[in-house]
XYZ file of C-alpha atoms in Angstrom:
134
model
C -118.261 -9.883 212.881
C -114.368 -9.934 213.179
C -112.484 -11.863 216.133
C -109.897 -11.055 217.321
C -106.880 -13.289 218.753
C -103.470 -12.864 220.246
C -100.395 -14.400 219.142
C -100.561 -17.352 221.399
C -103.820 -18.223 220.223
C -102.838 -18.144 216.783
C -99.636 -20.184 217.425
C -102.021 -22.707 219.438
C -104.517 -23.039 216.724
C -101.327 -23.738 214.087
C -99.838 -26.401 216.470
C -103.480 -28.411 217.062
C -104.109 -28.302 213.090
C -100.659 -29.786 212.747
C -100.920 -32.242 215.006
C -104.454 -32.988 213.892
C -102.898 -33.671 210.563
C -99.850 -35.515 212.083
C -102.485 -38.157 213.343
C -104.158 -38.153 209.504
C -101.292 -38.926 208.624
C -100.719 -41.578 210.564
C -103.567 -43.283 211.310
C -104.543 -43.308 207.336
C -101.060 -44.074 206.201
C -99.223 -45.075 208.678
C -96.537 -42.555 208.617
C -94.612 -40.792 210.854
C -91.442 -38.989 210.688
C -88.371 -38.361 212.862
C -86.160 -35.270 211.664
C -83.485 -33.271 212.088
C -82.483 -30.173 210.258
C -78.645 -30.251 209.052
C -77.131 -27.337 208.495
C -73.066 -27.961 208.870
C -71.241 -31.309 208.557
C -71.039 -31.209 212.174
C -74.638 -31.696 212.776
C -74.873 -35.333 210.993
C -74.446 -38.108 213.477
C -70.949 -39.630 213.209
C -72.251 -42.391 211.374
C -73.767 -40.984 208.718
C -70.681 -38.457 208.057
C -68.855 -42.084 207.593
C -70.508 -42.334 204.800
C -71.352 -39.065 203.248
C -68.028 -36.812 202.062
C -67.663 -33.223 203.017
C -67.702 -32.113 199.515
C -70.755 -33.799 198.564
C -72.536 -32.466 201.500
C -71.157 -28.483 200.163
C -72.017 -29.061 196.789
C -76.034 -30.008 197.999
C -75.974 -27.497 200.363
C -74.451 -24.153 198.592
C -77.274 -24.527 196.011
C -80.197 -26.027 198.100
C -79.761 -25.102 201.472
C -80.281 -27.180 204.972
C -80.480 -31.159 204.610
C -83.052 -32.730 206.647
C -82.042 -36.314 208.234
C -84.895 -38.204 208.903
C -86.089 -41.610 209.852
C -89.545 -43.217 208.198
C -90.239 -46.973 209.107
C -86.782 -47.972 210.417
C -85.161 -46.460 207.259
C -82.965 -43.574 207.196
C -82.648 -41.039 204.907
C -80.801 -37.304 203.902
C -82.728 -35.461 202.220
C -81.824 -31.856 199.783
C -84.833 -30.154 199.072
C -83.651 -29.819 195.405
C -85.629 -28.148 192.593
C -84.800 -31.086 190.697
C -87.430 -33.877 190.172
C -89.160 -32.669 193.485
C -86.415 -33.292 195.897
C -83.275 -36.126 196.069
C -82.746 -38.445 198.652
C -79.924 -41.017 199.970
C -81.149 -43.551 201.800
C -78.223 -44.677 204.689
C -77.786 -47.942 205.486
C -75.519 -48.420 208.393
C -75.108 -51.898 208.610
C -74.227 -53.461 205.180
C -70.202 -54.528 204.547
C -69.379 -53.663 201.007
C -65.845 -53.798 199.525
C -64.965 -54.249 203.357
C -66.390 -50.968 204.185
C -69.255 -50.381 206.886
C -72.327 -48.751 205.757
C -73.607 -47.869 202.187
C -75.938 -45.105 200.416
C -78.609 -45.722 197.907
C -79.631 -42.210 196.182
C -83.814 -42.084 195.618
C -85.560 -38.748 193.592
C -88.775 -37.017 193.606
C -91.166 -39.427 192.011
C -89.756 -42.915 194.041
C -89.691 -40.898 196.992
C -93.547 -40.045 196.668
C -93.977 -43.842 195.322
C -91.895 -45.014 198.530
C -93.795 -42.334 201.385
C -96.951 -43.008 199.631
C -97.928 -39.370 199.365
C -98.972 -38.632 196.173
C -102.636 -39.204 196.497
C -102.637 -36.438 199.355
C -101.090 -33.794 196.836
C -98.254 -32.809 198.987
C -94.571 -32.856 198.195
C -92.083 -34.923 200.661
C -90.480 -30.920 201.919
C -94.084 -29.841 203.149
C -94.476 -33.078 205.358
C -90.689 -33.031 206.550
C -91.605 -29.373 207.437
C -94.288 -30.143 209.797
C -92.535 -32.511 211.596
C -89.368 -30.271 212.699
């Protein structure tokens, strides 16, 4: 027996499953994501372009494509999908005074990123998770 479905069934049966897994996610590891696809300097909050220089934003973006700002437990973070160690991260911190300068970055790769998010033992990368939450 085949069935047959429209387009907005499909689309409706894609969204429940990933919300279904949203709330896996959550309730057995208490994450949750906020995030924001970046795409031009422009789009990163004024805050965060404080701290991040144009050219370093081209250079990660010519070879890798869109960043994705997110926040995860208060934390926030810029990440380049990068084939590179699974991904690379910098962590913003918007409130630390170093050298007399507001704000500081802290850069993170594939593996502590997975050790941080706690996401290895579900066998998914950090860019498949970010994914379903845009």
């Amino acid at each position: 027996m085949k069935i047959i479905i429209t387009e907005d069934q499909y689309n409706l049966l894609v969204e429940s499953k990933n919300n279904n897994f949203k709330k896996f996610l959550k309730d057995e590891f208490d994450f949750e994501l906020e995030v924001k696809l970046i795409e031009t300097y422009d789009d990163m909050p004024t805050n965060v372009r404080d701290l991040v220089s144009r050219w370093w934003f081209r250079s990660q973006v010519k070879p890798f494509g869109p960043l994705y700002l997110f926040k995860f437990k208060d934390r926030t973070f810029l990440f380049v999908d990068s084939e590179r160690n699974g991904g690379f991260a910098l962590e913003i911190f918007y409130d630390i005074e170093i050298d007399n300068e507001l704000g500081a970055t802290s850069s993170l790769t594939g593996d502590s990123l997975n050790e941080l998010f706690n996401i290895s033992e579900i066998g998914l990368d950090l860019i498949d998770i970010i994914k379903l939450y845009l």
